[in-house]
Every structure is written in C-alpha cells, then in structure tokens.
Amino acid sequence: LQMKGYVIALDQGTTSSRAIVFNRSGEIVSLAQYDYPQIYPRPGWVEHDPADILGTQIHALSDAFARSGVEAADIAAIGVTNQRETTLVWDRTTGKPVYNAIVWQCRRTAAFCDRLAAEGVGAYIRDKTGLLIDAYFSGTKIRWILENVPGARERAERGELIFGTVDSWLIWNLTGGREHISDYSNCSRTMLFDIDRLRWDEDLCRVLGVPMSMLPAPVPSSAEYGRIAPGIKGLEALAGVPICGSAGDQAAALLGQGCVHPGEAKNTYGTGCFTLMNTGDRSVRSLSGMLTSVAWSLNGHTTYALEGSVFNAGSSIQWLRDEVGLIASAGESGPLAESVPDNGGVYLVSAFTGLGAPHWDMYARGTMVGLTRGTTKAHIVRAALEGIAYQVKDLLDAMEMDSGRTLSVLRVDGGASVSDFLMQFQADILRKPIDRPKMVETTAFGAAFLAGLSAGLWSDVSEIAALRQSEKVFTPAMDLETAEKYHGEWLRAVERAKKWEKAQ
Ligand code: ADP
C-alpha cells in the first residue's frame, strides 16, 4: 500500500483565509490566500460575515489544491487552524447564522465583563478556565447574541441554535453539517471550558446564560473528525478527504515551531507579540496575569501552555513610520539602530494602549525617557526596537516564575522577526538563544502536522522538531553586567509610563 504523501492546512485568520499544501518533509507545495472584509458597526465593535469566512476558506482550499498539482487520492488529510474566540451562532438544521461572527477584538461585552468581575466570579473563572475575565473570550459574545437577536434565546433553548468558534463553523460546513465539534485548544478560549477536566463547565454556562445544548463536542487535536462532504461547490474533487486535526492559531504555532517539550517557547513578533510557553502536562495558573490554555491533546496526553502578549510591538515601528515619519519603511529600522553603538540612554515604552502582563496597567501610555541634546533619530528608532525585546523578556521572565521551568530556547516568527538587530538584541537581553526557522508558516504547519499525525504521515509528535529547520540562531553576545544595567533602566522607564492616563 502506497502511503499518501500530502496534507493541507486551512489557516483561517482575522483578515484572510489561507490554505497550504505540505509534503511529508514539511515543505510548502502550494498556497492560496484570500482577504475578506472587516465589519465595524460601531466604535470598538468588530464583525465578520460568516459566509465570507467560509467562502474565502473554500476558495483558498480549492485553489491551493489545484495549484499543488497533487492528485486528490494523494491528500492524506486536512487540518484546521483559526483565529480564536471569534463567535458564531447558527441554525442546526438550515446552517443559517443568526448574526455576524463577533470577532475576538470586539469589545461590546466589556461592561458585562466588568459586572462579572464585580460579582466576584473572577477567581472561579481563573481556576476552571485558566482565563481572566475579558470581552475577548467567546462566552460573553454568545450571551450577547442570545440577548440581542430577536427570538435567539428561545430558539437556543429549544435546541435549534448551535454555537461554534471558527474551527467549528468550518468543520460543520465542510462535513455537510454532520460534525459539531471543537478541539480543546479552541474550547479553552470560551471562558466556559474546564481545562483540567476537559469538559464544559455547567456552572459557568449558567452564569453566562448559555444553554449547554448549543455547545460543540470537545475533541482532541488530532483525530479523524469527519470527511469533506460531497456536493460542496469548488471542493468536488476533495469530497471524502478526512479532516484530522484542529488547533487554535497560537497553539498550532507553538507546535509548528517544534516546542514539544516543557520550557520551550515561541514568540510571534507581529503588530503585537504573542508569547506561548509549553508547560507540559501541568496547567499552571499564573501569578502575573498570564493565561493558561490547552495547547494540544494527543493520545490521551494533554499539553498546556502559558500565554502572554505585548499589545504594541511591531506597531511601534509602524508608528515611527506612519505617524512620526522618522523612517520610510519598517526594514530601515534595524540598520538605523545599528548605526549607533548603543541607545544613548533613550528608552521608548510603547504603552499606546496600556501595558499587559506582567506590568498590567491600563492607564499607562507611551513614554520616551532619557532624551538629551545629543539624541538622534537613530537612538529613537533603536529605543523602539529595544523596547520590543524588553517587553518580551519581561513576559518570559514571568512565565519562568509561574511555571517553575527554565526557558531553553525562544523560537520566533512574525513580521518583525526578520530584523537581525532585534533578534540579536533579544538574545543579549534574554540571555537565551533565539531560533528563527527557515519555514515561517509555523501556524499552518502546526495544523498540517496534527492532521498528518492522525492520518499516519508522521508517527510521533517529536518528529515535528526534526522537520523544523533553523534559518539562524542568535546567541547572547553582550556581557551580562551590561545587559542587566540596560534592563534595569528599562524597568525604570516602565515606571515612568505607568498611571499616566487619568482613570475616568
Ligand atoms: P500582523 O500579523 O500582526 O499584522 P506581521 O507578522 O505581518 O503582523 O508583522 C508586521 C509587523 O512587523 C509590523 O508592525 C511591522 O512594523 C513589523 N516589521 C516588519 N518588518 C520589520 C523589520 N524589518 N524590522 C522591524 N519591524 C518590522
């Protein structure tokens, strides 16, 4: 029997749907990507049209497959990864959504979250779900739909409506409405899921007013969930191909970076930073405001991750380019920073929208300190890049404390990880090797790997680490004393940035 040699990852993101065909060496064979519209009905509200999510994803799958030149009979499986927390509610029979998808960024339930916090549910939620009360997570978004769409609550209580995050919505549709499931990593982001018992929490469903009959069946990350249904326009050739893996985007990226051992971590340097550390079979609760989620679950073994984020990272470089006009392109920042021997005493804290873990101050604002008559544009640009690295260090230091694990290596991806200056400075400040991979589609590869694992393309989770190749490893070169001095000054700058905006 000839083994099938390819897997396809569906990567449904916040601004685009992508599909990538991988071979068994983990190499990209073909790719297709389609953007779709963002809907902003009011300030702070963000929605997607569920038909756009599905339509662009099917289009991308169909095109990536066509471009690959691979026979359908040679596709072993499909894996799914997705923007997390984004919430859909649809009719179980007709498949018709009752409302647009409410996107993770949407703040419409913030006031309800404040009420929940005031009622003192925070400790329970943290204990059960690993999350802090926040409007990001799906639970309060489901409630909003049930409260605000006429007739929705009654229909949900009669069992006519079902909920899903984007993974669920895609898999339900691709299997012709047969499978209503969600993998544990996506369930972990609803604020309704008991991450230790791996089941929906009845009490939280009651508190949030979500009928349990709406919820998808929680499933492990790698298993045959169902098959592509016949009769889906554009996917005729792929009918019958099994869907065998699913994980939320950050979990998939952690896996795609080969962080399969406790203490291994990845950071994505995008607009913001997303940092995840594998904490093994322990679901650690953070003392510094980090989140705990299931990363993946394979063969009955569940792996957990601690997660933190820097709200403004690459965006500080965009800011220097677009608002301040100090640079013409993001790519100029590294060479300009390297044109001066050091930061000249300048520190830039990019707290444009407050500071997240571990500093946590919603009233902090962007701050630049240490200016002298000798400060140049290069010092300021350098301070912005260094500021990204300091924030990532502060997150990882806190994760080490929380988990009791020592970080062995930081694996990196995202737009700003192309900056050699930033990566070298990160290594210098963090005192750890920084490993940048050759193949940067880590999220999609994580999903492809989960699918290929279940379909028999790969046999063990550790194989992914062998498939991953480093493009460059940056090792600490700065002496420890200097690094500690800089970091100490950074922490003083952070204190200056805190509590600036006055509480309303
Ligand atoms: P996202 O997915 O969050 O939109 P990306 O992963 O595409 O972000 O990364 C884009 C970010 O990376 C931008 O904020 C940009 O300023 C930053 N960036 C891109 N290239 C560089 C570079 N060479 N040096 C520093 N920052 C960069």
Short mmCIF file of C-alpha atoms and ligand atoms in Angstrom, two decimals:
data_model
loop_
_atom_site.label_atom_id
_atom_site.label_comp_id
_atom_site.label_asym_id
_atom_site.label_seq_id
_atom_site.Cartn_x
_atom_site.Cartn_y
_atom_site.Cartn_z
CA LEU A 1 0.00 0.00 0.00
CA GLN A 2 1.43 3.34 -1.09
CA MET A 3 1.25 5.99 1.66
CA LYS A 4 -0.49 9.22 0.77
CA GLY A 5 2.08 11.95 0.82
CA TYR A 6 0.41 15.33 1.38
CA VAL A 7 -1.65 17.25 3.92
CA ILE A 8 -3.50 20.54 3.55
CA ALA A 9 -3.72 23.14 6.30
CA LEU A 10 -6.59 25.60 6.41
CA ASP A 11 -5.43 28.75 8.20
CA GLN A 12 -8.47 30.92 8.85
CA GLY A 13 -7.12 34.24 10.15
CA THR A 14 -8.58 37.57 11.20
CA THR A 15 -8.02 39.27 7.85
CA SER A 16 -7.59 36.40 5.41
CA SER A 17 -8.29 32.73 4.78
CA ARG A 18 -5.37 30.65 3.58
CA ALA A 19 -4.72 27.11 2.53
CA ILE A 20 -1.30 25.49 2.26
CA VAL A 21 -0.40 22.09 0.84
CA PHE A 22 2.56 20.47 2.66
CA ASN A 23 4.55 17.38 1.75
CA ARG A 24 5.80 14.88 4.33
CA SER A 25 9.08 16.78 4.72
CA GLY A 26 7.06 19.74 5.95
CA GLU A 27 7.78 21.76 2.79
CA ILE A 28 5.25 24.05 1.17
CA VAL A 29 3.98 22.72 -2.15
CA SER A 30 1.41 25.43 -2.85
CA LEU A 31 -0.53 28.20 -1.17
CA ALA A 32 -3.62 30.29 -1.76
CA GLN A 33 -4.90 33.22 0.27
CA TYR A 34 -7.97 35.44 0.09
CA ASP A 35 -8.66 38.54 2.16
CA TYR A 36 -12.17 39.35 3.27
CA PRO A 37 -13.89 42.45 4.68
CA GLN A 38 -13.81 43.62 8.29
CA ILE A 39 -17.10 44.99 9.55
CA TYR A 40 -17.06 47.80 12.13
CA PRO A 41 -20.71 48.57 13.03
CA ARG A 42 -19.73 50.89 15.92
CA PRO A 43 -16.51 52.07 17.59
CA GLY A 44 -14.94 49.09 19.35
CA TRP A 45 -17.17 46.54 17.60
CA VAL A 46 -15.74 44.09 15.05
CA GLU A 47 -17.64 41.52 12.99
CA HIS A 48 -17.11 39.15 10.06
CA ASP A 49 -19.72 37.81 7.68
CA PRO A 50 -19.79 34.02 8.33
CA ALA A 51 -20.36 33.46 4.60
CA ASP A 52 -17.13 35.38 3.86
CA ILE A 53 -15.18 33.23 6.32
CA LEU A 54 -16.48 30.04 4.76
CA GLY A 55 -16.44 31.26 1.15
CA THR A 56 -12.85 32.53 1.18
CA GLN A 57 -11.69 29.41 3.02
CA ILE A 58 -13.29 27.08 0.46
CA HIS A 59 -11.88 29.22 -2.36
CA ALA A 60 -8.37 29.07 -0.84
CA LEU A 61 -8.60 25.30 -0.32
CA SER A 62 -9.80 24.72 -3.84
CA ASP A 63 -7.07 26.92 -5.36
CA ALA A 64 -4.19 25.67 -3.21
CA PHE A 65 -5.16 22.12 -4.14
CA ALA A 66 -5.38 22.95 -7.86
CA ARG A 67 -2.01 24.74 -7.77
CA SER A 68 -0.30 21.84 -5.99
CA GLY A 69 -0.69 19.52 -8.96
CA VAL A 70 -1.24 16.73 -6.43
CA GLU A 71 -3.93 14.06 -7.01
CA ALA A 72 -6.83 14.10 -4.56
CA ALA A 73 -6.04 10.45 -3.84
CA ASP A 74 -2.65 11.59 -2.54
CA ILE A 75 -4.07 14.01 0.05
CA ALA A 76 -3.96 12.16 3.36
CA ALA A 77 -5.85 14.68 5.44
CA ILE A 78 -6.85 18.27 6.11
CA GLY A 79 -6.01 20.19 9.30
CA VAL A 80 -7.65 23.36 10.54
CA THR A 81 -6.26 26.32 12.46
CA ASN A 82 -8.12 29.51 13.11
CA GLN A 83 -8.48 32.93 14.68
CA ARG A 84 -9.53 32.06 18.21
CA GLU A 85 -12.52 33.23 20.28
CA THR A 86 -14.47 34.62 17.31
CA THR A 87 -18.05 33.55 17.92
CA LEU A 88 -20.74 32.20 15.59
CA VAL A 89 -24.28 31.03 16.30
CA TRP A 90 -26.25 29.23 13.59
CA ASP A 91 -29.33 27.12 12.98
CA ARG A 92 -28.64 23.42 13.46
CA THR A 93 -30.96 22.46 10.59
CA THR A 94 -30.52 25.16 7.96
CA GLY A 95 -26.93 26.20 8.76
CA LYS A 96 -28.02 29.82 8.63
CA PRO A 97 -26.16 32.10 11.09
CA VAL A 98 -28.44 34.25 13.26
CA TYR A 99 -25.88 37.07 13.43
CA ASN A 100 -22.47 38.00 12.06
CA ALA A 101 -19.41 36.41 13.63
CA ILE A 102 -18.38 38.53 16.62
CA VAL A 103 -14.61 38.86 16.30
CA TRP A 104 -12.18 38.32 19.18
CA GLN A 105 -11.18 42.00 19.09
CA CYS A 106 -14.76 43.17 19.66
CA ARG A 107 -15.24 45.00 22.97
CA ARG A 108 -19.08 45.05 23.03
CA THR A 109 -19.30 42.85 26.10
CA ALA A 110 -16.76 44.81 28.19
CA ALA A 111 -19.41 46.28 30.50
CA PHE A 112 -20.88 42.84 31.15
CA CYS A 113 -17.37 41.58 31.92
CA ASP A 114 -16.95 44.40 34.48
CA ARG A 115 -20.18 43.25 36.09
CA LEU A 116 -18.97 39.65 36.23
CA ALA A 117 -15.76 40.81 37.87
CA ALA A 118 -17.69 42.93 40.38
CA GLU A 119 -19.79 39.88 41.27
CA GLY A 120 -16.56 38.14 42.24
CA VAL A 121 -16.59 35.31 39.67
CA GLY A 122 -13.00 36.04 38.64
CA ALA A 123 -11.31 33.51 40.90
CA TYR A 124 -13.69 30.72 39.83
CA ILE A 125 -13.17 31.53 36.15
CA ARG A 126 -9.41 31.57 36.54
CA ASP A 127 -9.45 28.30 38.43
CA LYS A 128 -11.69 26.46 35.94
CA THR A 129 -10.80 28.05 32.60
CA GLY A 130 -7.29 29.44 33.07
CA LEU A 131 -8.52 32.81 31.77
CA LEU A 132 -9.01 36.31 33.13
CA ILE A 133 -12.48 37.79 32.68
CA ASP A 134 -12.36 39.62 29.36
CA ALA A 135 -14.56 40.50 26.42
CA TYR A 136 -12.11 38.67 24.11
CA PHE A 137 -13.41 35.27 25.03
CA SER A 138 -16.42 33.66 23.37
CA GLY A 139 -18.72 33.14 26.36
CA THR A 140 -19.97 36.69 26.75
CA LYS A 141 -20.24 37.05 22.97
CA ILE A 142 -22.61 34.05 22.78
CA ARG A 143 -24.66 35.62 25.55
CA TRP A 144 -24.77 38.92 23.65
CA ILE A 145 -26.21 37.22 20.58
CA LEU A 146 -28.82 35.39 22.63
CA GLU A 147 -29.84 38.60 24.40
CA ASN A 148 -29.86 40.86 21.36
CA VAL A 149 -31.04 38.87 18.35
CA PRO A 150 -34.84 38.69 18.48
CA GLY A 151 -36.01 35.15 19.24
CA ALA A 152 -32.48 33.75 19.56
CA ARG A 153 -32.69 32.81 23.23
CA GLU A 154 -35.96 30.92 22.75
CA ARG A 155 -34.61 29.13 19.71
CA ALA A 156 -31.38 28.24 21.54
CA GLU A 157 -33.36 26.88 24.48
CA ARG A 158 -35.44 24.76 22.11
CA GLY A 159 -32.15 23.29 20.85
CA GLU A 160 -32.42 24.85 17.38
CA LEU A 161 -29.28 27.00 17.53
CA ILE A 162 -25.70 25.94 17.94
CA PHE A 163 -22.51 27.80 18.78
CA GLY A 164 -19.03 27.39 17.42
CA THR A 165 -15.73 29.17 17.12
CA VAL A 166 -14.35 29.41 13.56
CA ASP A 167 -12.89 25.86 13.64
CA SER A 168 -16.36 24.51 14.48
CA TRP A 169 -18.05 26.60 11.82
CA LEU A 170 -15.64 25.38 9.13
CA ILE A 171 -15.71 21.72 10.13
CA TRP A 172 -19.51 21.71 10.47
CA ASN A 173 -19.89 23.14 6.99
CA LEU A 174 -17.14 21.09 5.35
CA THR A 175 -18.68 17.86 6.70
CA GLY A 176 -22.09 18.88 5.37
CA GLY A 177 -23.47 19.69 8.83
CA ARG A 178 -22.55 16.31 10.32
CA GLU A 179 -19.89 17.20 12.85
CA HIS A 180 -20.37 19.79 15.57
CA ILE A 181 -17.05 19.70 17.38
CA SER A 182 -14.29 21.93 18.72
CA ASP A 183 -10.81 20.93 19.78
CA TYR A 184 -9.69 21.56 23.36
CA SER A 185 -7.41 24.48 22.44
CA ASN A 186 -10.32 26.39 20.93
CA CYS A 187 -12.67 25.35 23.76
CA SER A 188 -10.06 26.79 26.15
CA ARG A 189 -10.78 30.29 24.84
CA THR A 190 -14.52 30.39 25.52
CA MET A 191 -14.48 31.09 29.29
CA LEU A 192 -16.91 28.12 29.57
CA PHE A 193 -14.46 25.22 29.46
CA ASP A 194 -12.91 23.34 32.37
CA ILE A 195 -9.36 22.94 31.07
CA ASP A 196 -8.42 20.28 33.64
CA ARG A 197 -11.46 18.03 33.24
CA LEU A 198 -11.67 18.81 29.51
CA ARG A 199 -15.41 19.43 29.55
CA TRP A 200 -17.85 22.31 29.52
CA ASP A 201 -18.45 23.78 32.96
CA GLU A 202 -22.13 23.68 33.87
CA ASP A 203 -21.90 26.48 36.42
CA LEU A 204 -20.20 28.87 34.03
CA CYS A 205 -22.76 28.11 31.33
CA ARG A 206 -25.46 29.01 33.86
CA VAL A 207 -23.70 32.22 34.95
CA LEU A 208 -23.33 33.32 31.32
CA GLY A 209 -26.79 32.09 30.31
CA VAL A 210 -25.53 29.73 27.59
CA PRO A 211 -27.65 26.57 27.07
CA MET A 212 -25.29 23.58 27.05
CA SER A 213 -27.15 22.05 24.10
CA MET A 214 -25.60 24.77 21.90
CA LEU A 215 -22.03 23.75 22.60
CA PRO A 216 -19.85 21.65 20.29
CA ALA A 217 -18.44 18.32 21.47
CA PRO A 218 -14.90 18.93 22.81
CA VAL A 219 -12.39 16.76 20.95
CA PRO A 220 -8.61 16.15 20.99
CA SER A 221 -6.40 17.97 18.48
CA SER A 222 -5.59 15.05 16.22
CA ALA A 223 -8.25 12.53 15.20
CA GLU A 224 -10.49 11.84 12.24
CA TYR A 225 -13.38 14.23 12.85
CA GLY A 226 -15.21 13.67 9.59
CA ARG A 227 -14.81 13.89 5.83
CA ILE A 228 -15.32 16.59 3.23
CA ALA A 229 -18.95 16.20 2.17
CA PRO A 230 -19.87 15.64 -1.46
CA GLY A 231 -21.58 18.49 -3.27
CA ILE A 232 -19.64 21.44 -1.84
CA LYS A 233 -19.09 23.79 -4.75
CA GLY A 234 -15.39 24.06 -5.56
CA LEU A 235 -14.46 21.04 -3.43
CA GLU A 236 -15.94 18.28 -5.60
CA ALA A 237 -12.52 16.70 -6.16
CA LEU A 238 -11.77 16.66 -2.44
CA ALA A 239 -15.01 15.01 -1.31
CA GLY A 240 -14.19 12.19 1.10
CA VAL A 241 -10.84 13.60 2.27
CA PRO A 242 -10.74 13.30 6.08
CA ILE A 243 -10.38 16.28 8.43
CA CYS A 244 -7.94 15.01 11.01
CA GLY A 245 -6.52 17.89 13.04
CA SER A 246 -7.54 21.17 14.59
CA ALA A 247 -6.00 23.78 16.89
CA GLY A 248 -6.34 27.49 17.54
CA ASP A 249 -3.74 29.62 15.79
CA GLN A 250 -1.40 30.23 18.74
CA ALA A 251 -1.42 26.59 19.83
CA ALA A 252 -0.77 25.50 16.24
CA ALA A 253 2.15 27.95 16.02
CA LEU A 254 3.66 26.59 19.26
CA LEU A 255 3.55 23.11 17.76
CA GLY A 256 4.63 24.33 14.31
CA GLN A 257 7.72 25.81 15.97
CA GLY A 258 8.51 22.38 17.38
CA CYS A 259 8.02 23.49 21.00
CA VAL A 260 7.04 20.00 22.13
CA HIS A 261 8.95 19.91 25.42
CA PRO A 262 8.12 21.78 28.62
CA GLY A 263 10.10 25.02 28.88
CA GLU A 264 10.20 25.58 25.11
CA ALA A 265 8.54 28.77 23.94
CA LYS A 266 7.74 30.72 20.83
CA ASN A 267 7.18 34.39 20.25
CA THR A 268 5.44 35.89 17.27
CA TYR A 269 6.65 39.43 16.55
CA GLY A 270 3.70 40.98 14.73
CA THR A 271 1.67 44.12 15.35
CA GLY A 272 1.65 42.80 18.90
CA CYS A 273 3.59 39.87 20.29
CA PHE A 274 2.07 36.51 21.21
CA THR A 275 4.26 34.51 23.55
CA LEU A 276 3.48 30.91 24.47
CA MET A 277 5.43 28.51 26.65
CA ASN A 278 4.85 24.76 26.74
CA THR A 279 4.29 23.81 30.40
CA GLY A 280 3.82 20.09 29.75
CA ASP A 281 1.01 18.21 31.48
CA ARG A 282 0.62 20.88 34.18
CA SER A 283 -1.99 23.58 33.70
CA VAL A 284 -0.13 26.26 35.61
CA ARG A 285 -2.09 29.23 36.98
CA SER A 286 -0.15 32.42 36.54
CA LEU A 287 0.65 34.88 39.32
CA SER A 288 1.34 37.66 36.84
CA GLY A 289 -1.79 37.77 34.74
CA MET A 290 -0.82 35.28 32.05
CA LEU A 291 -3.44 32.97 30.55
CA THR A 292 -3.47 29.17 30.67
CA SER A 293 -4.87 27.10 27.82
CA VAL A 294 -4.74 23.62 26.40
CA ALA A 295 -2.11 23.63 23.66
CA TRP A 296 -2.94 20.20 22.23
CA SER A 297 -4.07 16.80 23.30
CA LEU A 298 -2.73 13.65 21.66
CA ASN A 299 -3.31 10.00 22.56
CA GLY A 300 -4.89 10.96 25.87
CA HIS A 301 -1.99 13.24 26.88
CA THR A 302 -2.83 16.90 27.21
CA THR A 303 -0.17 19.59 26.89
CA TYR A 304 -0.79 23.01 28.39
CA ALA A 305 0.65 26.42 27.62
CA LEU A 306 1.06 29.73 29.37
CA GLU A 307 0.31 32.67 27.13
CA GLY A 308 1.08 36.34 27.35
CA SER A 309 1.04 39.19 24.90
CA VAL A 310 2.65 42.55 24.25
CA PHE A 311 -0.11 44.82 22.98
CA ASN A 312 2.14 47.07 20.90
CA ALA A 313 5.31 45.63 19.39
CA GLY A 314 5.77 45.95 15.59
CA SER A 315 3.14 48.66 15.80
CA SER A 316 5.73 50.94 17.44
CA ILE A 317 7.80 50.63 14.25
CA GLN A 318 4.70 51.34 12.15
CA TRP A 319 4.09 54.36 14.38
CA LEU A 320 7.61 55.71 13.74
CA ARG A 321 6.99 55.22 10.03
CA ASP A 322 3.39 56.39 9.58
CA GLU A 323 2.66 58.89 12.36
CA VAL A 324 6.08 60.26 13.25
CA GLY A 325 7.66 59.91 9.80
CA LEU A 326 11.08 59.10 11.24
CA ILE A 327 11.61 56.17 8.85
CA ALA A 328 10.27 55.39 5.39
CA SER A 329 9.97 51.63 5.86
CA ALA A 330 9.99 49.12 8.74
CA GLY A 331 13.04 47.50 7.17
CA GLU A 332 15.10 50.67 7.70
CA SER A 333 14.77 50.42 11.45
CA GLY A 334 17.40 47.70 12.03
CA PRO A 335 20.25 49.28 10.02
CA LEU A 336 19.47 52.70 11.54
CA ALA A 337 19.59 51.23 15.05
CA GLU A 338 22.92 49.61 14.27
CA SER A 339 24.33 52.92 13.06
CA VAL A 340 24.77 53.99 16.71
CA PRO A 341 26.79 51.99 19.25
CA ASP A 342 24.01 52.00 21.85
CA ASN A 343 20.68 53.60 22.71
CA GLY A 344 22.36 56.75 24.06
CA GLY A 345 20.30 56.38 27.24
CA VAL A 346 16.94 56.57 25.41
CA TYR A 347 14.08 54.21 26.33
CA LEU A 348 10.79 54.02 24.50
CA VAL A 349 7.86 52.30 26.23
CA SER A 350 5.20 51.61 23.59
CA ALA A 351 2.30 51.60 26.05
CA PHE A 352 0.00 53.19 23.45
CA THR A 353 -2.98 51.22 24.74
CA GLY A 354 -1.74 50.43 28.23
CA LEU A 355 0.58 47.66 29.40
CA GLY A 356 -0.24 43.95 29.59
CA ALA A 357 1.40 41.12 31.53
CA PRO A 358 3.38 41.29 33.72
CA HIS A 359 3.16 45.09 34.22
CA TRP A 360 -0.64 45.34 33.83
CA ASP A 361 -1.60 48.97 33.74
CA MET A 362 -4.45 50.05 31.50
CA TYR A 363 -3.64 53.68 32.33
CA ALA A 364 -0.03 53.52 31.16
CA ARG A 365 0.72 55.45 27.96
CA GLY A 366 3.60 55.62 25.51
CA THR A 367 6.66 57.25 27.02
CA MET A 368 10.14 58.19 25.86
CA VAL A 369 12.76 58.99 28.51
CA GLY A 370 16.45 59.79 28.67
CA LEU A 371 16.47 62.39 25.88
CA THR A 372 19.49 64.68 25.71
CA ARG A 373 20.65 67.33 23.24
CA GLY A 374 22.69 64.56 21.61
CA THR A 375 19.74 62.22 20.97
CA THR A 376 19.39 61.39 17.27
CA LYS A 377 16.76 59.74 15.14
CA ALA A 378 18.86 56.56 15.23
CA HIS A 379 18.71 56.46 19.04
CA ILE A 380 14.94 56.79 19.00
CA VAL A 381 14.49 54.06 16.41
CA ARG A 382 16.87 51.86 18.34
CA ALA A 383 14.93 52.51 21.54
CA ALA A 384 11.71 51.41 19.81
CA LEU A 385 13.25 48.11 18.69
CA GLU A 386 14.88 47.53 22.06
CA GLY A 387 11.55 48.25 23.74
CA ILE A 388 10.01 45.27 21.94
CA ALA A 389 12.76 42.97 23.21
CA TYR A 390 12.48 44.22 26.82
CA GLN A 391 8.74 43.58 26.86
CA VAL A 392 9.21 40.04 25.56
CA LYS A 393 11.87 39.44 28.23
CA ASP A 394 9.54 40.67 30.98
CA LEU A 395 6.85 38.24 29.77
CA LEU A 396 9.20 35.28 29.60
CA ASP A 397 10.77 36.03 32.99
CA ALA A 398 7.26 35.95 34.47
CA MET A 399 6.47 32.70 32.67
CA GLU A 400 9.58 31.08 34.08
CA MET A 401 8.50 32.16 37.56
CA ASP A 402 4.94 30.93 37.06
CA SER A 403 5.85 27.57 35.60
CA GLY A 404 9.00 26.82 37.55
CA ARG A 405 10.51 25.91 34.16
CA THR A 406 13.67 27.37 32.72
CA LEU A 407 13.31 28.60 29.18
CA SER A 408 15.74 26.69 26.99
CA VAL A 409 15.29 28.46 23.69
CA LEU A 410 12.96 31.06 22.20
CA ARG A 411 11.69 30.22 18.71
CA VAL A 412 10.50 33.20 16.73
CA ASP A 413 8.28 34.16 13.81
CA GLY A 414 6.14 37.10 12.67
CA GLY A 415 6.91 40.18 10.55
CA ALA A 416 9.45 41.82 12.86
CA SER A 417 11.41 38.60 13.44
CA VAL A 418 13.18 39.30 10.12
CA SER A 419 15.13 42.04 11.93
CA ASP A 420 18.59 40.67 12.76
CA PHE A 421 19.21 43.62 15.05
CA LEU A 422 16.05 42.92 17.06
CA MET A 423 16.78 39.18 17.29
CA GLN A 424 20.39 39.71 18.41
CA PHE A 425 19.31 42.27 20.99
CA GLN A 426 16.59 39.87 22.18
CA ALA A 427 19.24 37.17 22.71
CA ASP A 428 21.50 39.65 24.53
CA ILE A 429 18.78 40.82 26.91
CA LEU A 430 17.01 37.49 27.42
CA ARG A 431 20.31 35.58 27.79
CA LYS A 432 18.88 32.70 25.73
CA PRO A 433 19.34 31.51 22.18
CA ILE A 434 16.82 32.89 19.70
CA ASP A 435 15.99 30.45 16.91
CA ARG A 436 14.43 31.66 13.66
CA PRO A 437 13.12 28.92 11.34
CA LYS A 438 13.55 28.59 7.58
CA MET A 439 9.89 27.83 7.03
CA VAL A 440 7.96 30.65 8.68
CA GLU A 441 4.43 29.30 8.11
CA THR A 442 4.50 27.85 11.60
CA THR A 443 0.78 28.16 12.34
CA ALA A 444 -0.33 26.35 9.20
CA PHE A 445 2.37 23.73 9.65
CA GLY A 446 1.20 23.00 13.19
CA ALA A 447 -2.30 22.27 11.89
CA ALA A 448 -0.96 20.22 8.99
CA PHE A 449 1.15 18.21 11.41
CA LEU A 450 -1.81 17.43 13.69
CA ALA A 451 -3.74 16.17 10.68
CA GLY A 452 -0.80 14.20 9.28
CA LEU A 453 -0.15 12.63 12.67
CA SER A 454 -3.64 11.19 12.80
CA ALA A 455 -3.54 10.17 9.14
CA GLY A 456 -0.30 8.26 9.61
CA LEU A 457 2.03 10.59 7.69
CA TRP A 458 4.02 11.07 10.86
CA SER A 459 4.07 8.78 13.84
CA ASP A 460 5.10 10.84 16.85
CA VAL A 461 4.79 14.44 17.99
CA SER A 462 8.57 14.70 18.45
CA GLU A 463 9.01 14.31 14.69
CA ILE A 464 7.91 17.88 14.16
CA ALA A 465 11.02 19.14 15.92
CA ALA A 466 13.13 17.20 13.44
CA LEU A 467 11.21 18.56 10.45
CA ARG A 468 11.72 22.12 11.60
CA GLN A 469 14.93 23.71 10.34
CA SER A 470 16.63 26.75 11.83
CA GLU A 471 17.46 29.55 9.46
CA LYS A 472 19.56 31.35 12.07
CA VAL A 473 20.26 31.06 15.79
CA PHE A 474 21.20 34.23 17.67
CA THR A 475 23.18 33.66 20.86
CA PRO A 476 23.82 36.16 23.66
CA ALA A 477 26.91 38.23 22.90
CA MET A 478 26.55 41.20 25.27
CA ASP A 479 28.17 40.81 28.68
CA LEU A 480 25.76 40.06 31.49
CA GLU A 481 26.53 43.18 33.51
CA THR A 482 25.69 45.50 30.61
CA ALA A 483 22.51 43.56 29.80
CA GLU A 484 21.35 43.80 33.40
CA LYS A 485 22.12 47.50 33.52
CA TYR A 486 20.04 48.15 30.39
CA HIS A 487 17.17 46.05 31.64
CA GLY A 488 17.21 47.87 34.99
CA GLU A 489 16.95 51.20 33.19
CA TRP A 490 14.10 49.82 31.08
CA LEU A 491 12.18 48.92 34.24
CA ARG A 492 12.66 52.49 35.48
CA ALA A 493 11.26 53.76 32.18
CA VAL A 494 8.23 51.46 32.56
CA GLU A 495 7.55 53.03 35.96
CA ARG A 496 7.51 56.46 34.27
CA ALA A 497 4.95 55.22 31.72
CA LYS A 498 2.54 53.82 34.31
CA LYS A 499 -0.59 55.57 35.62
CA TRP A 500 -0.39 58.39 33.12
CA GLU A 501 -3.92 58.46 31.73
CA LYS A 502 -6.33 59.51 34.45
CA ALA A 503 -8.99 56.97 35.47
CA GLN A 504 -12.45 58.04 34.20
P1 ADP B 1 0.41 41.04 11.92
O1 ADP B 1 0.20 39.61 11.52
O2 ADP B 1 0.21 41.32 13.36
O3 ADP B 1 -0.28 42.04 11.03
P2 ADP B 1 3.10 40.71 10.84
O4 ADP B 1 3.55 39.42 11.40
O5 ADP B 1 2.76 40.82 9.40
O6 ADP B 1 1.96 41.35 11.73
O7 ADP B 1 4.25 41.78 11.17
C1 ADP B 1 4.11 43.12 10.83
C2 ADP B 1 4.85 43.97 11.84
O8 ADP B 1 6.24 43.74 11.76
C3 ADP B 1 4.62 45.43 11.60
O9 ADP B 1 4.18 46.04 12.81
C4 ADP B 1 5.98 45.99 11.18
O10 ADP B 1 6.23 47.26 11.76
C5 ADP B 1 6.96 44.97 11.72
N1 ADP B 1 8.11 44.79 10.83
C6 ADP B 1 8.12 44.29 9.57
N2 ADP B 1 9.37 44.27 9.07
C7 ADP B 1 10.18 44.74 10.04
C8 ADP B 1 11.60 44.95 10.13
N3 ADP B 1 12.42 44.64 9.13
N4 ADP B 1 12.07 45.45 11.29
C9 ADP B 1 11.25 45.73 12.32
N5 ADP B 1 9.92 45.56 12.28
C10 ADP B 1 9.39 45.07 11.16
#
